[in-house]
Tab-separated table of C-alpha atoms in Angstrom:
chain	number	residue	atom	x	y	z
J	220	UNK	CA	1.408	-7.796	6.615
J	221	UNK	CA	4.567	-6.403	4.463
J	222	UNK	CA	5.377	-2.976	5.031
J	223	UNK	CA	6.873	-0.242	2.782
J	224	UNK	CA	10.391	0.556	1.647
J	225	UNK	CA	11.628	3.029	-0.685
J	226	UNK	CA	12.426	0.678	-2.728
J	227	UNK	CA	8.378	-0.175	-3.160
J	228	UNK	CA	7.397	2.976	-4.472
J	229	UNK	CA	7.432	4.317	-8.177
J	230	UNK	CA	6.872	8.496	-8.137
J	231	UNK	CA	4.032	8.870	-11.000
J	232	UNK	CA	4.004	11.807	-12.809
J	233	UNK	CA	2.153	14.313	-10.639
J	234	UNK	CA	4.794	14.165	-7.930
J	235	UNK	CA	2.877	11.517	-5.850
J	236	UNK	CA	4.279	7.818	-5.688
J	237	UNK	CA	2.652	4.152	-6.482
J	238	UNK	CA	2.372	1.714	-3.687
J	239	UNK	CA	1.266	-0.822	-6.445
J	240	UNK	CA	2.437	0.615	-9.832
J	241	UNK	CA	1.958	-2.544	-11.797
J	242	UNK	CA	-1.841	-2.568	-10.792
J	243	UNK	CA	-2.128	0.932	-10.571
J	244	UNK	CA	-1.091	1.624	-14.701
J	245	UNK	CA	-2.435	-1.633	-16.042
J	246	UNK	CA	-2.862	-1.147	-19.408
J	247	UNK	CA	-6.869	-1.221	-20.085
J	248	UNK	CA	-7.400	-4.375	-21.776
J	249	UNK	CA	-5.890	-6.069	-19.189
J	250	UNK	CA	-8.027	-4.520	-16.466
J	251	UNK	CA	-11.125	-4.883	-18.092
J	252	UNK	CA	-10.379	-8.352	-18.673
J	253	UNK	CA	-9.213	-8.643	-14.720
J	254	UNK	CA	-12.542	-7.435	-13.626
J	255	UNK	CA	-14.711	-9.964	-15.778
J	256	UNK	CA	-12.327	-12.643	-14.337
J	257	UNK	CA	-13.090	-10.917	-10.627
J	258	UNK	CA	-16.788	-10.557	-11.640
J	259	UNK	CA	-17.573	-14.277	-12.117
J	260	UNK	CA	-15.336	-15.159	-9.650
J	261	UNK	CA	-17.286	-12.693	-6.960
J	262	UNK	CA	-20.835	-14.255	-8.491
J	263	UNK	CA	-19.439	-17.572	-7.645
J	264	UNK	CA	-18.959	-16.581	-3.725
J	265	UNK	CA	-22.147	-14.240	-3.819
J	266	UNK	CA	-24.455	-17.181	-5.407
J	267	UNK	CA	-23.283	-20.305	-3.043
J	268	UNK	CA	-22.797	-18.680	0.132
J	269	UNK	CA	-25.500	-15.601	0.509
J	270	UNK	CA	-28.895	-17.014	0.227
J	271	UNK	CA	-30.050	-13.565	-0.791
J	272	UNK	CA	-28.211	-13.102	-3.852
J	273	UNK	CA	-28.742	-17.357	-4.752
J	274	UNK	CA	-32.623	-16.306	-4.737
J	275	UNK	CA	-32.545	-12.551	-6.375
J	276	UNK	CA	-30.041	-14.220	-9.375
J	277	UNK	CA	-32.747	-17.104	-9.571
J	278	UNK	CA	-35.460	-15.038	-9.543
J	279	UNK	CA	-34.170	-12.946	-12.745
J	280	UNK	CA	-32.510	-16.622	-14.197
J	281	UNK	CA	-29.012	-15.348	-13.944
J	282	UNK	CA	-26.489	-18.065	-13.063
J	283	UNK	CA	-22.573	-16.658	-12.182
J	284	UNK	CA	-21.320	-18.740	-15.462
J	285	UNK	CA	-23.745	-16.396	-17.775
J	286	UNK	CA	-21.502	-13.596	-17.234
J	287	UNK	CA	-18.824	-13.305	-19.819
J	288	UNK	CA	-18.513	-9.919	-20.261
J	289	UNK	CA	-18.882	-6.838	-18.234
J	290	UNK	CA	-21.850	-5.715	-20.159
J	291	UNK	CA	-23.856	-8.537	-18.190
J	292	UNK	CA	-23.687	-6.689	-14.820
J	293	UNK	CA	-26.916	-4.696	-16.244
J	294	UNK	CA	-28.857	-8.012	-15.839
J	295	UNK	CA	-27.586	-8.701	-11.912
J	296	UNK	CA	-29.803	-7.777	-9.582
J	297	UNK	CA	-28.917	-4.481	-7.049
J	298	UNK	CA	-28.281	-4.047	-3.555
J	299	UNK	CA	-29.516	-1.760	-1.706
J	300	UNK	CA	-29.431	-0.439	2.295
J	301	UNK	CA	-32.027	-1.413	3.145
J	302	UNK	CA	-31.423	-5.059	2.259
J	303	UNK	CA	-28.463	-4.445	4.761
J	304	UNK	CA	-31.298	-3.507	6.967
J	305	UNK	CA	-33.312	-6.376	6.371
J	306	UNK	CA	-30.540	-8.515	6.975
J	307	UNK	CA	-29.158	-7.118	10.041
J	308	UNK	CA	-26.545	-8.340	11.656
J	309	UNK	CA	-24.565	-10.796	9.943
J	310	UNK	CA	-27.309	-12.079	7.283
J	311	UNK	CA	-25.364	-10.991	4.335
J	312	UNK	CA	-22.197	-12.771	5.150
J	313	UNK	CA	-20.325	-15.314	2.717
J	314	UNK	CA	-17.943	-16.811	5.316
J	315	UNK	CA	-18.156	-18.323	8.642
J	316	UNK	CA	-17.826	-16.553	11.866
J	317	UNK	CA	-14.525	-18.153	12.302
J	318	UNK	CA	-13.196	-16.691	9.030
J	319	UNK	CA	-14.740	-13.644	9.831
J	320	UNK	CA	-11.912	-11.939	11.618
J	321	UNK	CA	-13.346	-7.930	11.919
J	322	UNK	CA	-16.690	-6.185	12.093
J	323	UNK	CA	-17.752	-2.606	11.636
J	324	UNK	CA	-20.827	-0.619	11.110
J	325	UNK	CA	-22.456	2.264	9.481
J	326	UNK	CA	-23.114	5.845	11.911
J	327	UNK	CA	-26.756	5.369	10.521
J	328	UNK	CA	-29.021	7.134	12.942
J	329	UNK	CA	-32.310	5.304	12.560
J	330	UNK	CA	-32.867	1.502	12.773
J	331	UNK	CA	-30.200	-0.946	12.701
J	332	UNK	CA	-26.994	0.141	11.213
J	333	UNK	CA	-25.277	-1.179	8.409
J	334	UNK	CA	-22.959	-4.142	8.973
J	335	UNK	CA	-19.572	-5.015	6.941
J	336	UNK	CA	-17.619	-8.389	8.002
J	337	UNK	CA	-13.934	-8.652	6.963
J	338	UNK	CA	-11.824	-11.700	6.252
J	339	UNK	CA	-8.030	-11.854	7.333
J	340	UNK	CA	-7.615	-11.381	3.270
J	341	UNK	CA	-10.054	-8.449	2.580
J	342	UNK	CA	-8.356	-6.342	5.906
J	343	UNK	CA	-5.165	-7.376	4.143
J	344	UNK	CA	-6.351	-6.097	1.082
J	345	UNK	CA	-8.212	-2.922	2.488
J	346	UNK	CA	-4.316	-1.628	3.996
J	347	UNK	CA	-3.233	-1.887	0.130
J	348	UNK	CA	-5.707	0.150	-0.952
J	349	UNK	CA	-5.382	2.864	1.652
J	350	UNK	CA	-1.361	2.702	0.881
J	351	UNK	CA	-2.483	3.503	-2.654
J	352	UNK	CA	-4.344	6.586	-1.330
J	353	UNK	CA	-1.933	7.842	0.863
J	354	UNK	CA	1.001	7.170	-1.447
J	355	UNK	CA	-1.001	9.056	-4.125
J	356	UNK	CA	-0.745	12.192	-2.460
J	357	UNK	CA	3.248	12.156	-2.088
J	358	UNK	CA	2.958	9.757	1.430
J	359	UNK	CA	6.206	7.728	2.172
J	360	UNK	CA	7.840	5.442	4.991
J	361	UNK	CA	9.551	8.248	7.216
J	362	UNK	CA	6.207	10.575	7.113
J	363	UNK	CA	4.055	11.057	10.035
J	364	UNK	CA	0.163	10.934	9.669
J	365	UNK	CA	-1.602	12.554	12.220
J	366	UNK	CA	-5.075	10.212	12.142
J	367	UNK	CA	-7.689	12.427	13.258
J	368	UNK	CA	-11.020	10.126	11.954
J	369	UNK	CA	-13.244	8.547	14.854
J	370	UNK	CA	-11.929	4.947	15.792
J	371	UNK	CA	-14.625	2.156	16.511
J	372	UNK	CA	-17.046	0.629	14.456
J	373	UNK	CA	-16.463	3.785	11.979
J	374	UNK	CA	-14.122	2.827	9.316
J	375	UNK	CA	-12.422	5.701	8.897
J	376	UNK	CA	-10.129	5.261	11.783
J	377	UNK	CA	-9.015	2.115	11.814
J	378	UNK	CA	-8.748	2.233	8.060
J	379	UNK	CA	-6.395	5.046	7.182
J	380	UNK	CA	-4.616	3.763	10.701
J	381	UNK	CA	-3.813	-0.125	8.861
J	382	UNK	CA	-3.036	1.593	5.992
J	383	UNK	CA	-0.804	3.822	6.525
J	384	UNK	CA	1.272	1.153	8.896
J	385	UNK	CA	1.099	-0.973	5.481
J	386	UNK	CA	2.831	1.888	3.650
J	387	UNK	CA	5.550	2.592	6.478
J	388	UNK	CA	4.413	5.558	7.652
J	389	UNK	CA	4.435	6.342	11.419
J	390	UNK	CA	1.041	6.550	12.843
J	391	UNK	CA	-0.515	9.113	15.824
J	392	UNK	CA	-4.299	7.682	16.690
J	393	UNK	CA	-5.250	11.170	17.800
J	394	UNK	CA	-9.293	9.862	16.960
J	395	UNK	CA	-11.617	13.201	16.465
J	396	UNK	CA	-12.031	15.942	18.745
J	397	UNK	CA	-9.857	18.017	21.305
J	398	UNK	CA	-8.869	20.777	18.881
J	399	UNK	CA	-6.194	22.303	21.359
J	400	UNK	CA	-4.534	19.147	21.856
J	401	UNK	CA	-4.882	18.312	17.794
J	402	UNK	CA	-2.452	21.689	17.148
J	403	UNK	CA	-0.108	21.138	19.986
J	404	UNK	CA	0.407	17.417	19.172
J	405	UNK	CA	0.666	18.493	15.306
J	406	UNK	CA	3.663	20.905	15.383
J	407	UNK	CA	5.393	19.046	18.300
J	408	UNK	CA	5.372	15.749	16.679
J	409	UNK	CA	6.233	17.346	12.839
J	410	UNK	CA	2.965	15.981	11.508
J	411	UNK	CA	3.749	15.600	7.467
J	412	UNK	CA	0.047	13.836	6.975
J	413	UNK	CA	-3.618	14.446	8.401
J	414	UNK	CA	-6.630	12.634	7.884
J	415	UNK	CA	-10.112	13.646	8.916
J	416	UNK	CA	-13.487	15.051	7.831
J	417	UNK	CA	-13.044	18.389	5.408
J	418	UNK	CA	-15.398	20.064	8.053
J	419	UNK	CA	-12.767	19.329	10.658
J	420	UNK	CA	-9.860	20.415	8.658
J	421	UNK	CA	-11.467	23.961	8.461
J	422	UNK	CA	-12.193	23.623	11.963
J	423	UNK	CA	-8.315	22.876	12.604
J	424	UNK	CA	-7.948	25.872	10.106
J	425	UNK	CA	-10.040	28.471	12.297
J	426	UNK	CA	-8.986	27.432	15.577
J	427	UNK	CA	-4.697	27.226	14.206
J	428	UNK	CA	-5.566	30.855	12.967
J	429	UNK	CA	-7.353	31.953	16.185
J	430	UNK	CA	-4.025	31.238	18.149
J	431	UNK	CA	-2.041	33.346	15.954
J	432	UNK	CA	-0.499	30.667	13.877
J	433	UNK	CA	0.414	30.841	9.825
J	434	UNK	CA	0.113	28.264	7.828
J	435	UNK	CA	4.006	27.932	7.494
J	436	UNK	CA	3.545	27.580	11.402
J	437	UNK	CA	2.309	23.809	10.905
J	438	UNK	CA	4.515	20.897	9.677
J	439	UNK	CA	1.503	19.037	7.519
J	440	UNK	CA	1.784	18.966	4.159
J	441	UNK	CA	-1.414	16.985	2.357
J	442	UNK	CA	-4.446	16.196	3.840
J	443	UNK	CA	-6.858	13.228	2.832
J	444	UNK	CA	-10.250	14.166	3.653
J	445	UNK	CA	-14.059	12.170	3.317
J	446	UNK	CA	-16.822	11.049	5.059
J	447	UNK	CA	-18.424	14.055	3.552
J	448	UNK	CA	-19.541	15.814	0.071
J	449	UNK	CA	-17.152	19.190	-0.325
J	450	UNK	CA	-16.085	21.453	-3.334
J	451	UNK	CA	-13.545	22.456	-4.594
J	452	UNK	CA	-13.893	25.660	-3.192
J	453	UNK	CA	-14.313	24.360	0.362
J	454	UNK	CA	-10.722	22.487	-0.780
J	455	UNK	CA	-8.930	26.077	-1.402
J	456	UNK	CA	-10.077	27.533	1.953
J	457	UNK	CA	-8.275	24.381	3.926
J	458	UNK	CA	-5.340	24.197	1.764
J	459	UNK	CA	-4.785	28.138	2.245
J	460	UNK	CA	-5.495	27.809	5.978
J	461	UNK	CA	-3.412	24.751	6.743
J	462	UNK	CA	-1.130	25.076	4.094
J	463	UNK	CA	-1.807	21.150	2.443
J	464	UNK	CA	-2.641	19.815	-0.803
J	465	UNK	CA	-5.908	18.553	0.395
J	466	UNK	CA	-7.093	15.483	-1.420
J	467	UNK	CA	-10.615	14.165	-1.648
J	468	UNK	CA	-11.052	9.882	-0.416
J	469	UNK	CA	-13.998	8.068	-1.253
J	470	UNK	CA	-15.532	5.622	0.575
J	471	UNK	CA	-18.872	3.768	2.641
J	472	UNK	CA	-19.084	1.523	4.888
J	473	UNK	CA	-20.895	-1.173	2.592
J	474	UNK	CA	-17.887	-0.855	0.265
J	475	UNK	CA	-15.346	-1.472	3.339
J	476	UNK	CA	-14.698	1.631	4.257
J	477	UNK	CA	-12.426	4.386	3.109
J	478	UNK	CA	-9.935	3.059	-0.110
J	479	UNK	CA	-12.591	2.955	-2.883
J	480	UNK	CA	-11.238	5.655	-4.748
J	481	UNK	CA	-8.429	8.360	-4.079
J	482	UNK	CA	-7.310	11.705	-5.907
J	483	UNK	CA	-3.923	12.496	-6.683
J	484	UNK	CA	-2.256	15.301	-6.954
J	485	UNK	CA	-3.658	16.693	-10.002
J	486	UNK	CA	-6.538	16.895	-8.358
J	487	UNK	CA	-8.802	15.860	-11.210
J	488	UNK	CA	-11.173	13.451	-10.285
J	489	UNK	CA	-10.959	10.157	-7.576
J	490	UNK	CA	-9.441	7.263	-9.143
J	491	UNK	CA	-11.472	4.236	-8.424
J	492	UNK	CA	-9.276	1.121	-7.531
J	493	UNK	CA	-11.214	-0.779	-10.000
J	494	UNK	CA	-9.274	-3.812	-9.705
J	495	UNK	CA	-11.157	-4.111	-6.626
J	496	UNK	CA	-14.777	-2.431	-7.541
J	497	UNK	CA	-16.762	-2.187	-10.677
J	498	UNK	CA	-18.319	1.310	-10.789
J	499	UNK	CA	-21.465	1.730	-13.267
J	500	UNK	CA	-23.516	5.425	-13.468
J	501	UNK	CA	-27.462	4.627	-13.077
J	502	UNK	CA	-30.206	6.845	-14.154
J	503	UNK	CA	-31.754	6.574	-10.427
J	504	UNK	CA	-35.525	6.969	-12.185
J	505	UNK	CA	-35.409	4.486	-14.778
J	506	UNK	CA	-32.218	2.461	-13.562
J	507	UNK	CA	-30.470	2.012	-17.012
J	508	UNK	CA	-26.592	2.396	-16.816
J	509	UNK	CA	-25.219	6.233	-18.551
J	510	UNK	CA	-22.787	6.662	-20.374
J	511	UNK	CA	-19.375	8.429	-19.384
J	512	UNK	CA	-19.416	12.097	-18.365
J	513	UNK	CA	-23.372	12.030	-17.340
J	514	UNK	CA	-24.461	12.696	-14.031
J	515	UNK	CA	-26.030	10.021	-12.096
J	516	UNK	CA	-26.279	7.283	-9.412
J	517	UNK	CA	-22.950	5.621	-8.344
J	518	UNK	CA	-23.446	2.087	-8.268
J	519	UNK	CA	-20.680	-0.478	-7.109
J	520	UNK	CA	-19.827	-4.054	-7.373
J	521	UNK	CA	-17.372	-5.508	-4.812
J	522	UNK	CA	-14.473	-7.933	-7.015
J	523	UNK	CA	-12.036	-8.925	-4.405
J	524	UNK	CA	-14.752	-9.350	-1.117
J	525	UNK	CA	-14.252	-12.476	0.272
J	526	UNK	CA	-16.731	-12.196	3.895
J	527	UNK	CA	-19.211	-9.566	1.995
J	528	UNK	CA	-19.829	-9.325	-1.704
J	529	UNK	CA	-22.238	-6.743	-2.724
J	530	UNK	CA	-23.279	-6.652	-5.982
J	531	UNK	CA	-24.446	-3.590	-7.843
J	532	UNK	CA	-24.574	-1.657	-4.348
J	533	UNK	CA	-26.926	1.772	-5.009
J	534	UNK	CA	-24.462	3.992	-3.330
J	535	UNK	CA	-27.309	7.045	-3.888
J	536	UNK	CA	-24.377	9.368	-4.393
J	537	UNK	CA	-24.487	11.309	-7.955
J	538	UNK	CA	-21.467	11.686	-9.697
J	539	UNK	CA	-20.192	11.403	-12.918
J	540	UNK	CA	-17.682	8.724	-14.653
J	541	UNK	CA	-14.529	10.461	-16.309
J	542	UNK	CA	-12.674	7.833	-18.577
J	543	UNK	CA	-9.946	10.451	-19.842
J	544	UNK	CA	-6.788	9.476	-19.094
J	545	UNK	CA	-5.090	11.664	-16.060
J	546	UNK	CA	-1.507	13.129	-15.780
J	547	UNK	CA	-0.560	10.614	-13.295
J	548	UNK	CA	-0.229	8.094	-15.066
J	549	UNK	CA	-2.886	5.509	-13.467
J	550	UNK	CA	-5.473	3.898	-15.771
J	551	UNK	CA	-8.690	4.099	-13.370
J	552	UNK	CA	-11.339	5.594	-14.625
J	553	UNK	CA	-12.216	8.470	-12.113
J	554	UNK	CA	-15.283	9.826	-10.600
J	555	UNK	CA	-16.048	13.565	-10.115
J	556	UNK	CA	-17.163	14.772	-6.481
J	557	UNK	CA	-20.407	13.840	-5.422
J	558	UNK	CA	-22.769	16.616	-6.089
J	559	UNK	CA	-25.597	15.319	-3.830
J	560	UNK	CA	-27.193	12.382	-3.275
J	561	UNK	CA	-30.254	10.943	-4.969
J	562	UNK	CA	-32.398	9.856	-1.611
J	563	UNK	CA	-31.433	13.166	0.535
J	564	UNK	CA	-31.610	16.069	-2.849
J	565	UNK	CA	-34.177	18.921	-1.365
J	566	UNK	CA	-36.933	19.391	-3.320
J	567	UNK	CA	-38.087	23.567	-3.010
J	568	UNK	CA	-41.073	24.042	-4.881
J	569	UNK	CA	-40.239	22.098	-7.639
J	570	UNK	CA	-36.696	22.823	-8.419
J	571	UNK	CA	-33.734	20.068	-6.527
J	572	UNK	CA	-31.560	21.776	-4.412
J	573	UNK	CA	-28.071	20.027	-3.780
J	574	UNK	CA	-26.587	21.918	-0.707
J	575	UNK	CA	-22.929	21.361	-2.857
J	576	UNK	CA	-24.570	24.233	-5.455
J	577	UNK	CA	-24.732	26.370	-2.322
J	578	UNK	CA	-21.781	25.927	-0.909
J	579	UNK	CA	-19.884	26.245	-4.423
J	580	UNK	CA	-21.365	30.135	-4.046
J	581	UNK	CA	-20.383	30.925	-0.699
J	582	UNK	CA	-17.144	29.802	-0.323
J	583	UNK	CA	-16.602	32.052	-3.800
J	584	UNK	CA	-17.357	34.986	-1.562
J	585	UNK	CA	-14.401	36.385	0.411
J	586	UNK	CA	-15.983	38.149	3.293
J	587	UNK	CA	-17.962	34.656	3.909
J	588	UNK	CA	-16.209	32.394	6.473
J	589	UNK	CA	-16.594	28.307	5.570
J	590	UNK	CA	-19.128	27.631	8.310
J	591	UNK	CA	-22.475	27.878	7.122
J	592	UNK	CA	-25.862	26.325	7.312
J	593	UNK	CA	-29.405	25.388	5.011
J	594	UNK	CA	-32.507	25.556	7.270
J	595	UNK	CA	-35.607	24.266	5.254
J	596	UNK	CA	-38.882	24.656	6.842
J	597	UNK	CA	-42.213	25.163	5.416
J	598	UNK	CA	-44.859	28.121	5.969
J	599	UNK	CA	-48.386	27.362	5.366
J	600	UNK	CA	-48.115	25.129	2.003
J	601	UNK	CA	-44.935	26.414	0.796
J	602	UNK	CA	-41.558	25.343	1.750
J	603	UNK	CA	-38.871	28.035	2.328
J	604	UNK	CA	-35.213	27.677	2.868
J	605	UNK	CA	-32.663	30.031	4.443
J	606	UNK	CA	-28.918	29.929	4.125
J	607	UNK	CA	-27.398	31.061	7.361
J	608	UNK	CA	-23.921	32.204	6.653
J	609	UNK	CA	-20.771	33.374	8.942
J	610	UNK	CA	-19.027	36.867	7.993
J	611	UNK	CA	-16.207	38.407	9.419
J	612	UNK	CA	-16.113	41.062	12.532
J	613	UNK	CA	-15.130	43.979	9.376
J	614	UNK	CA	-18.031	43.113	7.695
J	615	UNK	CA	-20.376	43.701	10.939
J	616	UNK	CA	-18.447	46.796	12.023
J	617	UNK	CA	-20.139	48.448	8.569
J	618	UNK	CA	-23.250	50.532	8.585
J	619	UNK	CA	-26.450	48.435	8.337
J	620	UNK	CA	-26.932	49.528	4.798
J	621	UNK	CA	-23.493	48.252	4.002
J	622	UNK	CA	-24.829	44.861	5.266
J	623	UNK	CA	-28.236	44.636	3.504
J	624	UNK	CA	-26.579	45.433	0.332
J	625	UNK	CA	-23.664	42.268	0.785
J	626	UNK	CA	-26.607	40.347	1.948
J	627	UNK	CA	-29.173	40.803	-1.001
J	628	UNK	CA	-25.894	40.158	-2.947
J	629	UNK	CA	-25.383	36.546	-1.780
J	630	UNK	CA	-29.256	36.007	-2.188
J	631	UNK	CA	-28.940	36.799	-6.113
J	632	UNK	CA	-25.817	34.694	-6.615
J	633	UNK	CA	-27.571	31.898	-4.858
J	634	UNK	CA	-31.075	32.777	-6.931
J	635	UNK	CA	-28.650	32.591	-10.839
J	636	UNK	CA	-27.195	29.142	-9.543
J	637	UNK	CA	-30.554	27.900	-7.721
J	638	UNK	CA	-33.223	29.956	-9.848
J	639	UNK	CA	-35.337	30.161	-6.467
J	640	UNK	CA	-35.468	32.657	-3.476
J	641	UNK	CA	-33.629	31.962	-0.191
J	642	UNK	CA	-33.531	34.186	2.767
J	643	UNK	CA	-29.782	34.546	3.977
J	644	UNK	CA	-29.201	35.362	7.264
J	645	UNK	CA	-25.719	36.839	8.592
J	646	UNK	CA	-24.429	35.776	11.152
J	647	UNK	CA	-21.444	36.523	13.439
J	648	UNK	CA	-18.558	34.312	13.782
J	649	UNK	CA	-18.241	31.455	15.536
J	650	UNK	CA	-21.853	31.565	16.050
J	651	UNK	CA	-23.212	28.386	14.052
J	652	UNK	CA	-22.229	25.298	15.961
J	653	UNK	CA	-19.121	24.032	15.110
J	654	UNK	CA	-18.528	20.150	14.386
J	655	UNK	CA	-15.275	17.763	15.533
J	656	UNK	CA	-16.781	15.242	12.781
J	657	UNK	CA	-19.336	15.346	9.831
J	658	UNK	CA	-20.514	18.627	9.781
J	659	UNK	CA	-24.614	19.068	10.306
J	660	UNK	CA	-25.154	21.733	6.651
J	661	UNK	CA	-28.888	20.759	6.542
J	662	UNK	CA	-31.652	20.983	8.932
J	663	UNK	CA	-34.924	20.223	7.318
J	664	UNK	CA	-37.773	21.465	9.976
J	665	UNK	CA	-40.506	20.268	7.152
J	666	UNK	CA	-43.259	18.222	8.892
J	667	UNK	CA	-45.661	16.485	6.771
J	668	UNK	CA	-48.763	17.679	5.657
């Protein structure tokens, strides 16, 4: 595995660099034309080696040397988690154990997880991409990324870990967890770089500002944060408490982990390395593709996966496609921020709920601290939610009229974005349990009728 020189890197035009600037700016035509070559080339591998795919593709009478254009993926058949499921452990495999050289798995919590096998040329592969990432946001040899994501059969880890050894960078494997030690280790070893969840970066926040210290106090200067859906006001609360550029990462497990698509630093949108995934937008109803700019179901094909093509993967993530071209420089189309997810949306009397359209409304609030949680639950036939939110001590030390009125506030902001009641519920800080990884912002107490 090559690693990083100065010499490597190209700075695009938003102040970040290119680990691969000749793949990164490929002119259109040629990347379209890449991906069909990728495409057939991926059918090829998907058709003769995964008995699934050979007998979905026969089923709908698609052969891999039908597709000559990318307007063909609409007839391939999809993929979805549960087919992982079904398929559970290695079923879905195109290579060998013996060229099978890595394995992780999906955090699912019910039934078997999720699992994604890695040649030695798709790990090799998956550090370029997470270089990309990293150098997007200004990351160089000489910088110092603090890796806070859980190692083990989590990708996270281990992925931003290769990666940023691919791009030079020096690498602490500080995993998740043990806040105190995450500060001290921070400023004494001049972290430049963190990665973790965006819940745990506000977590960082809180407890750096509970121990007195400024933002100047801390040595980090960007932050690449997933794992989780978070705004973009959720972004300005970290980057004012930890003083970063904090940069959204894409990626899932079925895709190989962290290094599907990146931001850089203007911040518009996650370029999708699409030299190495084909992203289509799905109506998740009636399945037909949409066109740019609409809002639906994210939908991959894998182009480079040697040990686990997926094709037309049903991510269940809604998003939009944004083909305008972005300061940077790079020619990826981008996709916005999840805004929910199609399988998980909550459904209160009628209207879909996306816990994103929530959050967008509190963390507009000052007095409102970013810790919050939804609790749906249902009374008699009727489901209810409440939005239990954190304020500061100055907002408790006012008279209890004071509070109602801030309180029936929030609840009519959330009522023009949600057009539905909810019941918020103050609550003092530090109160709602805190998390070291993905934070817990639902908890549906619905039972079934």
């Amino acid at each position: 595995m090559s690693v990083a020189t100065e010499e490597h890197l190209t700075r695009d035009a938003a102040g970040g660099l290119n680990w691969q600037p000749a793949a990164e700016t490929m002119p259109r035509e040629h990347l379209l034309a890449l991906q069909v070559e990728r495409l057939r080339a991926t059918l090829e591998n998907a058709y003769e080696n995964v008995p699934f795919y050979r007998k979905k593709m026969d089923e709908l009478g698609v052969e891999p040397g039908d597709v000559t254009g990318l307007d063909a993926v609409a007839s391939l058949p999809f993929t979805t988690k549960i087919d992982l499921r079904d398929h559970y452990p290695f079923g879905m495999f195109a290579r060998p154990r013996d060229q099978v050289v890595r394995v992780h798995a999906s955090s699912g919590t019910t039934g078997n997880p999720t699992t994604v096998g890695y040649t030695r040329a798709d790990i090799d592969t998956w550090g370029d991409l997470i270089a990309r990432t990293l150098a997007a946001g200004g990351v160089a040899p000489g910088d110092l990324l603090q890796n806070a994501y859980g190692y083990g059969l989590f990708t996270g880890g281990l992925g931003l870990h290769f990666g940023a050894e691919r791009l030079g960078c020096t690498v602490v494997p500080i995993s998740g967890g043990n806040t105190e030690r995450q500060l001290k280790i921070m400023r004494d070893f001049g972290a430049t770089a963190l990665s973790c969840t965006p819940s745990y970066a506000m977590y960082l926040a809180d407890a750096a500002r509970d121990r007195g210290l400024r933002p100047e106090d801390l040595p980090v200067r960007v932050g690449f944060h997933g794992a989780e859906p978070w705004t973009n006001e959720l972004r300005t609360q970290i980057e004012s408490g930890l003083g970063e550029h904090a940069l959204d990462i894409y990626g899932l497990s079925e895709m190989g982990g962290p290094g599907v698509a990146f931001e850089c630093l203007c911040k518009g949108g996650m370029h999708i390395n699409e030299d190495h995934y084909l992203a289509e937008v799905i109506d998740p109803e009636t399945l037909r593709p949409l066109p740019f700019g609409e809002i639906g179901e994210l939908v991959f094909t894998t182009l480079t996966r040697e040990a686990q093509p997926l094709l037309r993967y049903r991510t269940r993530d809604l998003c939009t496609l944004i083909d305008e071209p972005c300061a940077c420089g790079r020619t990826s189309v981008r996709m916005s921020k999840p805004i929910g997810r199609s399988d998980d949306m909550l459904i209160i009397r009628g209207v879909n709920v996306f816990p994103s359209q929530i959050e967008e409304v509190l963390m507009s609030i000052p007095a409102i601290e970013p810790h919050y949680q939804i609790v749906v639950d249902r009374k008699g036939y009727l489901d209810v939610i409440e939005v239990w939110v954190e304020v500061g001590e100055d907002l408790f030390a006012e008279t209890m009229g004071d509070l109602e009125r801030f309180q029936k506030g929030v609840q009519a902001q959330i009522y023009n974005v949600l057009n539905i009641q909810v019941a918020v519920k103050l609550k003092e800080p530090k109160t709602i349990q805190r998390s070291e990884g993905k934070a817990v912002r639902v908890v549906d107490r619905r039972t079934v009728l």
